Amino acid sequence: MSASMRAVEIKDGKGPIENLYIASIPKPVPTNAQALVKIKAFGLNRMDLVQREGDYPLPPQAPKTLGVEFSGIIEELGSSPEKGFQVGDEVFGLAYGGAYAEYIAVSTHMLVHKPKELSWEQCAGIPETWITATQALYLVSHFTPGKSILWHAGASSVSIAGIQLSVADGASAVYATARSDAKCDFAVSTLGATAAFNAKTSDWAAEVLKATDGKGVDIIIDFVGGEYFAQNLDAVARDGIIVNLGFLGGTRVPDGTDIGAFIRKRITFKGSSLRSRDEVYQGKLRDQLVEHALPRFVDGRFKVLVDRVFDWERIQEAQGVLERNETTGKVICTIS
């Protein structure tokens, strides 16, 4: 068996899309609870773009190779894998990094058996996005049935998952924002959102207040950050919570932002991330995904929406589509 494999590398360690190329690197060796998985497909995420540019704070256990979600076949096991996993098993999973490659060594505690009803491409698009949405909805915002919720970037992969979870689990209303009418229509007609507002052409906070008779929403899940900060304070309800997961709109709040709503409305603002969490925490989320969402993937109640699939040798083109915000759903690369 060869001791090397092909993987996507970054010329000079960081830089623009043009710096991505495929090179030969050492193949990882599984230890302890790990499995060596031969990758069939991997999912792209915005954190990959930030990491490629050298601006993502990697956890210490992460390899320099990009990619955190994948599907494939177990080829080798470490000395103490989780029970239920064997060589030859078809799986998908979440990793701290290393998925843009032919092989990955990953903890079996973060693997899920691939259902026959789902494709390699669909399974590669589940772990990061659906676990992130699960974490934000249940562990961070403490969602319960009957609460209303707003998902920003409504056609992004995490919000696609989150909107479906919110609708299925009894939210009183589910709202979304997006930056095109087509994506707003998608959030309503395909995902089941109550309403969606074009953040480029409307005052979405005013629209949320109008839709809720001035009350606002109980929960806001935000990936935009500074650009939406003041409007989030307007749109959230009394005793509501704003969960920040990203900074697509920068980290600086607009001049003149009034933070008085924190006291007037008794607002909670929480920031969260998934990749920096330890394996025990991530493993509990994996279990929740398996118990709560996996049966709904299998019977079709939950949709795994793959926007485009590229051969991984077209990785520059694949990341470009994501970087230009041209997607509605996941971008997946396959390895033949």
Rosetta silent file (secondary structure, phi, psi, omega in degrees, C-alpha in Angstrom):
SEQUENCE: MSASMRAVEIKDGKGPIENLYIASIPKPVPTNAQALVKIKAFGLNRMDLVQREGDYPLPPQAPKTLGVEFSGIIEELGSSPEKGFQVGDEVFGLAYGGAYAEYIAVSTHMLVHKPKELSWEQCAGIPETWITATQALYLVSHFTPGKSILWHAGASSVSIAGIQLSVADGASAVYATARSDAKCDFAVSTLGATAAFNAKTSDWAAEVLKATDGKGVDIIIDFVGGEYFAQNLDAVARDGIIVNLGFLGGTRVPDGTDIGAFIRKRITFKGSSLRSRDEVYQGKLRDQLVEHALPRFVDGRFKVLVDRVFDWERIQEAQGVLERNETTGKVICTIS
SCORE:     score description
SCORE:     0.000 S_00000001
   1 L     0.000  133.686 -176.963    0.000    0.000    0.000 S_00000001
   2 L   -65.354  144.323  177.927    1.355    3.394   -0.987 S_00000001
   3 L   -91.016    1.929 -179.871    2.520    5.698    1.792 S_00000001
   4 E  -122.440  167.267  177.447    1.493    8.775   -0.179 S_00000001
   5 E  -152.100  167.996  174.034   -1.753   10.230   -1.510 S_00000001
   6 E   -93.825  144.895  179.530   -2.957   13.195   -3.513 S_00000001
   7 E  -152.662  156.897  175.937   -4.408   16.207   -1.725 S_00000001
   8 E   -77.625  123.741  177.248   -5.283   19.818   -2.453 S_00000001
   9 E  -113.478  166.490  178.698   -2.441   22.076   -1.344 S_00000001
  10 E  -118.710  115.922  178.134   -2.115   25.870   -1.217 S_00000001
  11 H   -57.946  132.804 -179.188    0.904   27.423   -2.898 S_00000001
  12 H    67.758   10.439  176.116    2.827   29.558   -0.374 S_00000001
  13 H    83.063  -18.577  177.852    0.526   28.267    2.385 S_00000001
  14 L  -166.242  164.342  177.449   -2.214   30.820    1.700 S_00000001
  15 L   144.993 -164.551 -177.036   -3.560   33.046   -1.023 S_00000001
  16 L   -73.837  175.440 -179.572   -6.150   33.371   -3.797 S_00000001
  17 H   -54.545  -35.800 -177.504   -8.032   30.557   -5.507 S_00000001
  18 H   -61.866  -14.842  179.772   -5.276   30.331   -8.110 S_00000001
  19 H   -82.727   -6.891  179.233   -2.953   29.028   -5.383 S_00000001
  20 E   -78.184  134.122  176.588   -4.914   25.774   -5.048 S_00000001
  21 E  -155.612  163.326 -179.585   -3.317   22.737   -6.678 S_00000001
  22 E  -100.888  127.944 -177.347   -3.169   18.966   -6.214 S_00000001
  23 E  -132.107  171.225  175.868    0.061   17.519   -4.867 S_00000001
  24 E   -95.687  126.455  179.246    1.390   14.287   -3.401 S_00000001
  25 E  -134.045  167.005  178.438    1.624   14.246    0.415 S_00000001
  26 E   -62.895  138.755  175.675    2.044   11.506    3.059 S_00000001
  27 L   -75.900  134.691  179.934   -1.037    9.367    3.632 S_00000001
  28 L   -68.989  155.097  177.642   -2.248    9.599    7.254 S_00000001
  29 L  -114.084  124.615 -178.067   -2.099    6.561    9.518 S_00000001
  30 L   -71.576  138.295  177.785   -5.098    5.934   11.809 S_00000001
  31 L  -127.760  157.503  174.724   -4.383    5.686   15.530 S_00000001
  32 L    48.769 -115.725 -175.757   -6.476    4.831   18.576 S_00000001
  33 L   -88.130   10.449 -175.701  -10.166    5.507   17.766 S_00000001
  34 E   -84.363  160.236  169.315   -9.500    6.711   14.227 S_00000001
  35 E  -123.376  147.539  170.008  -10.425    5.218   10.877 S_00000001
  36 E   -95.254  117.654 -176.309   -8.650    5.736    7.573 S_00000001
  37 E  -110.182  128.772  171.905  -11.363    6.601    5.062 S_00000001
  38 E   -82.589  116.427 -169.439  -10.891    6.529    1.302 S_00000001
  39 E   -80.964  132.167  174.491  -12.808    9.636    0.262 S_00000001
  40 E   -97.637  -36.642 -178.866  -15.460    9.490   -2.446 S_00000001
  41 E  -153.763  152.556  174.136  -16.760   13.078   -2.074 S_00000001
  42 E  -138.509  152.390 -178.849  -16.193   16.135    0.097 S_00000001
  43 E   -97.299  149.520  175.888  -18.210   19.256    0.803 S_00000001
  44 L   -99.975  143.109  179.105  -17.057   22.869    0.472 S_00000001
  45 L  -136.981  159.167 -177.934  -17.719   25.430    3.184 S_00000001
  46 H   -63.140  -28.831  177.357  -17.029   29.129    3.596 S_00000001
  47 H   -61.009  -28.348  177.666  -14.507   28.401    6.315 S_00000001
  48 H   -63.269  -39.027  179.543  -12.419   26.748    3.581 S_00000001
  49 H   -66.425  -42.495  179.857  -12.220   30.072    1.745 S_00000001
  50 H   -66.452  -41.125  178.563  -11.196   31.905    4.905 S_00000001
  51 H   -65.479  -41.137  179.116   -8.614   29.239    5.746 S_00000001
  52 H   -58.567  -35.041 -179.673   -7.203   29.356    2.213 S_00000001
  53 L   -81.820   -3.842  177.323   -6.640   33.085    2.660 S_00000001
  54 L    85.303   16.387 -174.674   -4.812   32.468    5.957 S_00000001
  55 L  -111.613    9.956 -178.812   -7.424   34.117    8.169 S_00000001
  56 L  -103.478  125.537  178.700   -8.999   31.104    9.913 S_00000001
  57 L   -76.935  101.300 -176.164   -7.766   30.211   13.429 S_00000001
  58 L   -72.633  140.052  170.111   -7.235   26.473   13.124 S_00000001
  59 L   -65.533  153.869 -172.911   -7.716   24.219   16.158 S_00000001
  60 L   -61.337  -27.070 -177.556   -4.435   22.559   17.167 S_00000001
  61 L   -86.288    0.343 -176.649   -5.499   19.093   16.009 S_00000001
  62 L   -84.308  133.477  172.200   -6.376   20.258   12.476 S_00000001
  63 L   -73.166  166.267 -178.325   -4.082   19.362    9.561 S_00000001
  64 L   -75.252  -18.082  178.666   -3.213   22.105    7.106 S_00000001
  65 L   -67.269  136.661 -178.559   -5.200   20.388    4.338 S_00000001
  66 L   -68.738  163.958  168.766   -8.603   22.014    3.785 S_00000001
  67 L   103.506  127.843 -177.334  -11.993   20.354    4.239 S_00000001
  68 L  -122.398   -6.050 -179.725  -14.089   19.206    7.190 S_00000001
  69 E  -136.909  146.723 -169.077  -16.868   17.011    5.711 S_00000001
  70 E  -163.435  168.535  167.586  -16.701   13.974    3.462 S_00000001
  71 E  -136.717  152.706 -178.351  -18.087   10.583    2.515 S_00000001
  72 E   175.013 -162.900 -174.230  -16.169    7.432    1.736 S_00000001
  73 E  -121.475  131.335  178.028  -15.210    3.875    2.638 S_00000001
  74 E   -67.221  124.541 -178.633  -13.289    2.743    5.725 S_00000001
  75 E  -107.438  -23.589 -177.727  -10.011    1.196    4.594 S_00000001
  76 E  -158.427  151.773  179.150   -8.232    0.758    7.917 S_00000001
  77 E  -122.913  149.659  173.691   -8.964    1.125   11.636 S_00000001
  78 L   -74.413 -167.109 -172.898   -6.868    2.252   14.585 S_00000001
  79 L   -77.659  -21.990 -175.829   -6.358    0.230   17.734 S_00000001
  80 L  -143.772   63.499 -178.753   -9.589    1.196   19.545 S_00000001
  81 L   -71.254  160.724  174.419  -12.343    2.292   17.156 S_00000001
  82 L   -62.370  140.771  179.256  -15.905    2.937   18.237 S_00000001
  83 L   -59.836  143.753  177.133  -17.952   -0.264   18.172 S_00000001
  84 L   102.146   -6.369  178.575  -19.999   -0.789   15.057 S_00000001
  85 L  -112.474  133.683 -177.959  -17.420    0.361   12.505 S_00000001
  86 L  -135.603  159.220  174.476  -15.542   -2.107   10.307 S_00000001
  87 L   -58.063  134.501 -178.584  -13.236   -2.054    7.322 S_00000001
  88 L    96.818  -11.186  179.329  -15.347   -1.730    4.192 S_00000001
  89 L   -67.411  138.403  172.318  -18.142    0.287    5.827 S_00000001
  90 E   -86.524  126.084 -171.402  -19.590    3.138    3.782 S_00000001
  91 E  -140.982  166.945  164.874  -19.596    6.258    5.979 S_00000001
  92 E  -139.046  161.708 -175.065  -19.738   10.025    6.080 S_00000001
  93 E  -173.207  178.936 -178.244  -18.419   12.310    8.741 S_00000001
  94 E  -114.850  137.654 -179.672  -17.002   15.479   10.223 S_00000001
  95 L  -132.970  165.210  175.082  -13.294   16.181   10.685 S_00000001
  96 L   -76.224  -14.174  179.414  -11.126   19.006   11.989 S_00000001
  97 L   162.766  173.357  173.858   -9.597   19.196    8.513 S_00000001
  98 L    99.114    6.201 -173.749   -8.012   17.124    5.772 S_00000001
  99 L   -81.450  -15.267  176.620  -11.022   16.237    3.604 S_00000001
 100 L   -80.991   62.788 -173.517   -9.662   17.740    0.354 S_00000001
 101 E  -160.994  167.726  178.945   -7.672   14.547   -0.174 S_00000001
 102 L   -72.895  -27.844 -179.872   -7.845   10.937   -1.299 S_00000001
 103 E  -138.362  153.346  175.105   -7.700    9.686    2.301 S_00000001
 104 E  -141.987  139.998  171.575   -8.469   11.065    5.740 S_00000001
 105 E  -100.454  119.294 -171.881   -7.755    9.787    9.257 S_00000001
 106 E  -142.981  149.521  179.001  -10.705   10.746   11.439 S_00000001
 107 E   -61.767  134.813  175.432  -12.199    9.714   14.760 S_00000001
 108 H   -65.524  -18.195  177.289  -14.842    7.011   14.447 S_00000001
 109 H   -68.925  -13.015  179.322  -16.823    9.017   17.009 S_00000001
 110 H  -112.343   15.912  177.985  -17.507   11.508   14.213 S_00000001
 111 E  -102.591  153.546  176.692  -18.537    8.967   11.561 S_00000001
 112 E  -133.323  138.011  176.671  -22.042    7.975   10.484 S_00000001
 113 E   -67.742  133.170 -178.413  -22.993    4.927    8.449 S_00000001
 114 L   -74.495  123.646  173.976  -24.110    5.968    4.954 S_00000001
 115 L   -70.916  145.585 -179.913  -27.727    5.076    4.187 S_00000001
 116 L   -66.388  -21.264 -178.099  -28.217    3.325    0.864 S_00000001
 117 L   -74.526  -15.551 -177.031  -30.943    5.837    0.014 S_00000001
 118 L  -110.959  146.164  179.517  -28.456    8.737   -0.149 S_00000001
 119 L   -79.856  167.029  174.044  -25.669    9.331   -2.660 S_00000001
 120 H   -58.271  -40.504 -178.200  -22.019    9.931   -1.844 S_00000001
 121 H   -65.679  -44.550  178.775  -22.537   13.563   -2.864 S_00000001
 122 H   -61.600  -46.398 -177.763  -25.548   14.048   -0.597 S_00000001
 123 H   -64.258  -34.657  178.802  -23.804   12.475    2.395 S_00000001
 124 H   -68.401  -17.780 -179.496  -20.711   14.644    1.915 S_00000001
 125 L   -96.603    4.567 -177.065  -22.953   17.701    2.231 S_00000001
 126 L   -90.982  -50.021 -161.047  -24.550   16.769    5.548 S_00000001
 127 H   -57.847  -58.347 -175.312  -22.017   16.780    8.422 S_00000001
 128 H   -65.132  -46.429 -173.635  -20.751   20.350    8.794 S_00000001
 129 H   -71.314  -46.906 -176.756  -23.925   22.127    7.770 S_00000001
 130 H   -73.779  -34.114  176.309  -26.508   20.023    9.570 S_00000001
 131 H   -70.791  -37.968  175.944  -24.447   19.653   12.751 S_00000001
 132 H   -62.137  -44.399  178.521  -23.805   23.412   12.798 S_00000001
 133 H   -64.255  -40.717  178.258  -27.534   24.080   12.392 S_00000001
 134 H   -62.050  -45.111  178.731  -28.353   21.534   15.094 S_00000001
 135 H   -60.306  -48.964 -177.461  -25.864   23.128   17.472 S_00000001
 136 H   -63.408  -39.635 -174.626  -27.145   26.659   16.842 S_00000001
 137 H   -74.750  -46.513 -170.819  -30.792   25.699   17.155 S_00000001
 138 H  -100.391  -45.136 -175.024  -30.796   23.427   20.177 S_00000001
 139 H   -83.038  -32.388 -174.129  -27.600   23.848   22.186 S_00000001
 140 H   -98.251  -50.275 -177.365  -27.004   27.581   21.724 S_00000001
 141 L   -89.061  -10.719  178.116  -30.369   29.250   21.147 S_00000001
 142 L    56.934   45.692  177.156  -32.358   26.694   23.208 S_00000001
 143 L   -59.232  139.719  170.902  -35.136   26.502   20.645 S_00000001
 144 L  -135.407  155.068  179.705  -38.411   24.946   21.767 S_00000001
 145 L   -54.543  141.008 -179.493  -41.623   24.408   19.793 S_00000001
 146 L    98.730  -14.293  176.912  -43.717   27.539   19.497 S_00000001
 147 L   -83.372  152.370  175.301  -40.807   29.980   19.230 S_00000001
 148 E   -98.232  153.670 -173.498  -40.300   32.088   16.113 S_00000001
 149 E  -148.267  147.019  176.057  -36.948   32.212   14.352 S_00000001
 150 E  -122.147  126.610  176.251  -35.103   34.125   11.624 S_00000001
 151 E  -109.064  116.855  173.403  -32.302   32.557    9.601 S_00000001
 152 L   -75.610  164.019 -177.841  -30.065   34.977    7.730 S_00000001
 153 L    50.552   57.020 -169.172  -28.465   33.877    4.436 S_00000001
 154 L   -62.811  -16.827  177.464  -31.517   31.716    3.864 S_00000001
 155 L  -103.328    6.976  174.726  -30.121   29.914    0.804 S_00000001
 156 L   -77.875  161.023 -172.876  -26.813   29.045    2.469 S_00000001
 157 H   -63.056  -41.724 -179.624  -26.247   25.433    3.423 S_00000001
 158 H   -66.681  -41.158  179.371  -26.511   25.900    7.195 S_00000001
 159 H   -70.269  -32.988  174.070  -29.709   27.921    6.892 S_00000001
 160 H   -58.100  -42.690  176.189  -31.167   25.374    4.457 S_00000001
 161 H   -68.069  -46.984 -175.222  -30.686   22.818    7.213 S_00000001
 162 H   -63.887  -40.058  178.494  -31.834   25.155    9.978 S_00000001
 163 H   -62.476  -43.961  179.521  -35.032   26.238    8.245 S_00000001
 164 H   -63.596  -42.130  177.486  -36.020   22.608    7.684 S_00000001
 165 H   -62.380  -43.396 -177.601  -35.274   21.715   11.318 S_00000001
 166 H   -63.765  -44.664  179.222  -37.232   24.721   12.581 S_00000001
 167 H   -64.074  -46.112 -176.430  -40.283   23.936   10.462 S_00000001
 168 H   -65.850  -29.695 -173.328  -40.245   20.237   11.330 S_00000001
 169 L  -102.919   20.923  164.769  -39.877   20.850   15.060 S_00000001
 170 L    88.369   28.501  173.214  -42.786   23.207   15.531 S_00000001
 171 L   -63.111  144.240  178.440  -41.581   26.788   15.228 S_00000001
 172 L   -69.668  -31.152  175.043  -44.503   29.212   15.312 S_00000001
 173 E  -158.824  144.652  179.847  -42.984   31.037   12.334 S_00000001
 174 E  -126.976  117.785 -179.235  -39.759   30.680   10.357 S_00000001
 175 E  -112.727  161.719  178.645  -38.352   33.691    8.518 S_00000001
 176 E  -147.397  156.715  167.326  -35.300   34.121    6.315 S_00000001
 177 E  -119.980  153.764  174.076  -33.300   36.798    4.556 S_00000001
 178 E  -155.589  172.491 -174.606  -31.395   36.446    1.303 S_00000001
 179 L  -107.109   20.623  172.593  -29.883   38.786   -1.272 S_00000001
 180 L  -154.189  153.261  177.753  -32.056   37.892   -4.259 S_00000001
 181 H   -63.870  -35.919 -179.362  -35.751   37.348   -4.901 S_00000001
 182 H   -63.151  -41.516  179.187  -35.022   33.905   -6.289 S_00000001
 183 H   -70.622  -33.762  174.901  -33.317   32.812   -3.077 S_00000001
 184 H   -64.098  -44.917  178.170  -36.173   34.276   -1.012 S_00000001
 185 H   -61.073  -39.482  178.428  -38.678   32.318   -3.098 S_00000001
 186 H   -60.796  -43.687 -178.319  -36.562   29.194   -2.619 S_00000001
 187 H   -61.482  -34.390 -179.091  -36.606   29.571    1.183 S_00000001
 188 H   -84.059  -53.633 -171.479  -40.406   29.718    1.157 S_00000001
 189 H   -75.095  -35.675 -177.206  -41.421   27.365   -1.645 S_00000001
 190 L   -94.265  -40.779 -173.725  -38.758   24.677   -1.234 S_00000001
 191 L   -95.769  -19.471  177.934  -37.812   24.847    2.450 S_00000001
 192 L    92.888   15.511  176.694  -41.149   25.867    3.971 S_00000001
 193 L   -62.670  150.474  178.233  -40.214   29.204    5.528 S_00000001
 194 L   -65.567  -43.972  177.702  -43.147   31.405    6.528 S_00000001
 195 E  -161.256  157.090  177.133  -41.699   34.380    4.636 S_00000001
 196 E  -138.662  145.804 -172.070  -38.350   35.594    3.329 S_00000001
 197 E  -123.880  134.732  179.719  -37.098   39.136    2.775 S_00000001
 198 E   -75.333  112.939 -175.700  -34.645   40.472    0.211 S_00000001
 199 L   -74.100  -13.188  178.697  -31.881   42.098    2.247 S_00000001
 200 L   -89.370  -29.526 -171.937  -30.650   44.098   -0.756 S_00000001
 201 L  -115.249   -0.938 -178.710  -33.930   45.695   -1.781 S_00000001
 202 L  -139.849  163.535  170.824  -35.934   45.981    1.447 S_00000001
 203 L   -85.695   90.611 -171.200  -35.627   46.962    5.085 S_00000001
 204 H   -63.836  -32.895  178.712  -35.751   43.398    6.285 S_00000001
 205 H   -64.340  -42.053  177.072  -35.905   44.318    9.983 S_00000001
 206 H   -64.230  -37.277  178.395  -38.994   46.452    9.356 S_00000001
 207 H   -65.740  -38.958  177.339  -40.502   43.595    7.360 S_00000001
 208 H   -63.249  -44.888  179.137  -39.900   41.177   10.243 S_00000001
 209 H   -62.951  -39.967  177.991  -41.578   43.554   12.691 S_00000001
 210 H   -63.292  -42.812 -178.085  -44.511   43.985   10.320 S_00000001
 211 H   -68.596  -23.998 -177.794  -44.891   40.216    9.912 S_00000001
 212 L  -107.283   18.099  179.875  -44.843   39.706   13.687 S_00000001
 213 L    56.204   36.213  176.055  -47.200   42.600   14.561 S_00000001
 214 L    85.914   -5.487 -177.183  -44.292   44.514   16.086 S_00000001
 215 L   -74.574  -38.113 -171.568  -43.191   41.729   18.430 S_00000001
 216 L    87.537  179.402 -177.984  -40.080   40.613   16.566 S_00000001
 217 E  -103.795  150.090 -177.688  -38.665   37.089   16.476 S_00000001
 218 E   -71.149  -33.455 -175.181  -37.556   35.018   19.451 S_00000001
 219 E  -135.565  135.417  170.717  -34.351   33.742   17.814 S_00000001
 220 E  -123.208  126.384  174.287  -32.057   35.150   15.125 S_00000001
 221 E  -106.251  117.207 -167.681  -29.284   33.007   13.623 S_00000001
 222 E  -122.998  131.897  175.348  -26.806   35.364   11.963 S_00000001
 223 L  -111.585   -1.676 -169.736  -23.811   34.748    9.704 S_00000001
 224 L   -92.427  -40.629  175.444  -23.400   38.368    8.598 S_00000001
 225 H    85.411 -128.283 -170.021  -22.142   40.093   11.741 S_00000001
 226 H   -54.028  -41.824 -176.395  -21.423   43.815   11.823 S_00000001
 227 H   -61.157  -33.641 -177.055  -23.526   44.837    8.844 S_00000001
 228 H  -101.412    1.172 -170.835  -26.705   43.367   10.395 S_00000001
 229 H   -56.801  -51.963 -176.875  -25.943   44.066   14.054 S_00000001
 230 H   -65.689  -40.853  179.432  -28.183   47.114   14.525 S_00000001
 231 H   -67.061  -34.327  175.193  -31.049   45.638   12.512 S_00000001
 232 H   -59.374  -40.975  179.080  -30.854   42.421   14.522 S_00000001
 233 H   -63.082  -34.232  177.388  -31.426   44.472   17.673 S_00000001
 234 H   -71.173  -40.668 -169.747  -34.523   45.965   16.047 S_00000001
 235 H   -83.992  -18.522 -177.072  -35.890   42.662   14.756 S_00000001
 236 E   -80.745  148.602 -178.248  -35.418   40.477   17.843 S_00000001
 237 E   -82.351  167.287  173.502  -38.246   40.109   20.353 S_00000001
 238 E   -58.415  137.403 -176.701  -38.168   40.876   24.059 S_00000001
 239 E    63.065   19.958  179.705  -36.160   38.189   25.884 S_00000001
 240 E   -82.610  172.405 -179.631  -34.934   37.047   22.466 S_00000001
 241 E  -130.551  136.787  174.790  -31.541   35.634   21.549 S_00000001
 242 E  -111.587  122.711  179.866  -29.201   36.492   18.679 S_00000001
 243 E  -109.269  118.862 -179.275  -26.698   33.757   17.755 S_00000001
 244 E  -100.851  124.382 -178.655  -23.734   34.899   15.674 S_00000001
 245 L  -116.368   -3.499 -177.602  -21.964   32.249   13.595 S_00000001
 246 L  -172.333  176.886 -173.464  -19.986   34.339   11.119 S_00000001
 247 L  -134.431   49.637  178.747  -18.883   37.702    9.764 S_00000001
 248 L   -61.359  -26.908  179.000  -19.809   37.821    6.075 S_00000001
 249 L  -102.613   20.680  177.196  -20.681   41.493    6.627 S_00000001
 250 L    91.206  171.492 -177.403  -17.569   42.328    8.630 S_00000001
 251 L  -106.278   -0.450 -179.053  -16.758   42.600   12.319 S_00000001
 252 L  -102.313  132.068  177.854  -17.380   46.336   12.763 S_00000001
 253 L   -83.409  152.536 -178.687  -20.823   47.627   13.743 S_00000001
 254 L   -60.850  146.181  175.413  -22.168   50.753   11.980 S_00000001
 255 L   -57.615  140.999  178.095  -21.364   54.133   13.515 S_00000001
 256 L    83.565    5.374  179.385  -24.144   55.356   15.755 S_00000001
 257 L   -60.820  128.977  179.876  -25.444   51.887   16.637 S_00000001
 258 L   -95.523  115.405 -178.603  -27.683   52.125   19.704 S_00000001
 259 L   -94.536   11.525 -179.390  -27.175   49.159   22.038 S_00000001
 260 L   -60.231  -24.317 -179.817  -29.926   50.243   24.417 S_00000001
 261 H   -62.215  -24.379  178.177  -32.128   47.409   23.148 S_00000001
 262 H   -57.048  -39.160  179.458  -29.967   44.952   25.090 S_00000001
 263 H   -87.286  -44.934 -177.989  -31.507   46.298   28.291 S_00000001
 264 H   -58.529  -40.412 -177.070  -34.911   47.411   26.979 S_00000001
 265 L  -102.175   -3.248 -176.759  -35.591   44.011   25.436 S_00000001
 266 L    56.302   51.849 -176.049  -33.405   41.894   27.737 S_00000001
 267 L   -80.622  142.374  170.379  -31.578   40.530   24.673 S_00000001
 268 E  -107.336  130.794  176.943  -29.024   37.705   24.813 S_00000001
 269 E  -119.330  123.681 -177.944  -26.223   37.786   22.234 S_00000001
 270 E  -131.195  137.392  172.037  -24.095   34.658   21.845 S_00000001
 271 E  -102.722  147.827 -178.727  -21.268   33.756   19.517 S_00000001
 272 L  -150.937  158.790  173.432  -20.552   30.161   18.669 S_00000001
 273 L  -147.195  164.646 -179.794  -18.432   27.909   16.473 S_00000001
 274 L  -109.563  -41.950 -171.639  -18.234   24.172   15.854 S_00000001
 275 L   -63.881  -27.958 -178.329  -14.718   23.427   14.613 S_00000001
 276 L   -82.704   -5.074 -178.361  -13.081   24.627   17.832 S_00000001
 277 L   -76.635  154.171 -179.980  -15.159   22.253   19.986 S_00000001
 278 L   -78.011  170.418 -173.709  -13.644   19.106   21.444 S_00000001
 279 H   -64.887  -32.865  179.404  -14.447   15.624   20.188 S_00000001
 280 H   -64.196  -45.891  179.331  -16.811   14.818   23.071 S_00000001
 281 H   -62.859  -47.941 -179.893  -18.962   17.862   22.313 S_00000001
 282 H   -64.126  -36.004  179.592  -18.952   17.164   18.567 S_00000001
 283 H   -63.855  -36.556  176.697  -19.705   13.497   19.197 S_00000001
 284 H   -65.318  -37.249  177.237  -22.871   14.359   21.106 S_00000001
 285 H   -68.686  -37.264  174.909  -24.001   16.465   18.163 S_00000001
 286 H   -59.060  -44.494  179.628  -23.270   13.576   15.809 S_00000001
 287 H   -61.630  -40.041  178.732  -25.496   11.353   17.938 S_00000001
 288 H   -65.322  -39.428  176.814  -28.254   13.955   17.836 S_00000001
 289 H   -61.085  -46.029 -178.237  -27.944   14.159   14.055 S_00000001
 290 H   -63.220  -43.658 -176.289  -28.196   10.376   13.739 S_00000001
 291 H   -75.654  -39.080 -169.353  -31.214   10.118   16.049 S_00000001
 292 H   -95.284  -39.894 -172.156  -33.102   13.216   14.996 S_00000001
 293 H  -105.349  -35.257 -172.917  -32.308   13.931   11.353 S_00000001
 294 H   -56.291  -43.747  177.852  -30.977   10.778    9.688 S_00000001
 295 H   -60.789  -30.454 -179.405  -34.368    8.999    9.521 S_00000001
 296 H   -78.431  -26.105  170.079  -35.840   12.109    7.873 S_00000001
 297 H   -65.967  -44.217 -174.725  -33.079   12.129    5.249 S_00000001
 298 H   -64.369  -42.394 -177.178  -33.840    8.492    4.485 S_00000001
 299 L   -91.117    0.521  173.386  -37.600    8.944    4.058 S_00000001
 300 L    90.959    0.387  178.412  -37.271   12.247    2.216 S_00000001
 301 L   -67.517  -35.120  173.903  -38.767   14.606    4.797 S_00000001
 302 L  -102.685  137.294 -178.924  -35.437   16.446    4.976 S_00000001
 303 L  -101.516  128.976  170.097  -33.789   17.527    1.735 S_00000001
 304 L   -96.987  101.503 -170.695  -30.033   17.382    1.204 S_00000001
 305 L   -94.999  109.260  177.756  -29.752   20.034   -1.491 S_00000001
 306 E   -98.883  118.671 -178.357  -26.654   19.766   -3.652 S_00000001
 307 E   -77.683  -50.895 -178.223  -26.280   22.771   -5.946 S_00000001
 308 E  -147.935  151.033  178.338  -23.310   21.635   -8.041 S_00000001
 309 E  -124.017  131.068  178.586  -20.838   18.769   -8.225 S_00000001
 310 E  -123.192  147.058  163.606  -17.276   19.130   -9.526 S_00000001
 311 E   -64.178  140.853 -172.447  -14.456   16.687  -10.037 S_00000001
 312 H   -64.843  -17.740  175.603  -11.938   17.642   -7.371 S_00000001
 313 H   -70.288  -10.263  174.388   -9.347   18.483  -10.017 S_00000001
 314 H  -102.769   35.428 -174.698  -11.595   21.508  -10.722 S_00000001
 315 H   -60.777  -34.597  178.143  -11.235   22.704   -7.127 S_00000001
 316 H   -62.701  -44.040  178.913  -10.438   26.276   -8.191 S_00000001
 317 H   -64.941  -40.189 -178.851  -13.690   26.465  -10.150 S_00000001
 318 H   -64.079  -46.658  178.085  -15.637   24.892   -7.279 S_00000001
 319 H   -66.354  -31.353  179.102  -14.372   27.366   -4.702 S_00000001
 320 H   -63.702  -40.831  177.489  -15.000   30.219   -7.128 S_00000001
 321 H   -59.864  -43.291  179.274  -18.700   29.379   -7.363 S_00000001
 322 H   -67.845  -42.618 -176.907  -18.949   29.465   -3.566 S_00000001
 323 H   -64.752  -31.361 -179.411  -16.913   32.638   -3.242 S_00000001
 324 L   -88.568    7.085  178.054  -19.164   34.485   -5.715 S_00000001
 325 L    58.053   40.210 -178.284  -22.330   33.500   -3.810 S_00000001
 326 L   -93.978    5.808 -169.312  -23.761   31.728   -6.838 S_00000001
 327 L  -106.339  153.644  167.620  -25.096   28.732   -4.927 S_00000001
 328 L  -131.086   87.304 -172.607  -28.357   27.550   -3.452 S_00000001
 329 L   116.562 -167.199 -171.734  -27.240   24.507   -1.510 S_00000001
 330 E   -82.588  146.574  165.272  -23.991   22.590   -1.279 S_00000001
 331 E  -102.128  125.670 -175.573  -20.998   22.563   -3.587 S_00000001
 332 E  -122.706  141.760  170.702  -19.507   19.062   -3.634 S_00000001
 333 E  -112.776  140.181  177.680  -16.306   17.670   -5.113 S_00000001
 334 E  -112.167  150.886  178.950  -15.924   14.018   -6.043 S_00000001
 335 L  -117.431  116.487 -177.733  -12.759   11.950   -6.226 S_00000001
 336 L   -92.574    0.000    0.000  -12.754    9.240   -8.893 S_00000001
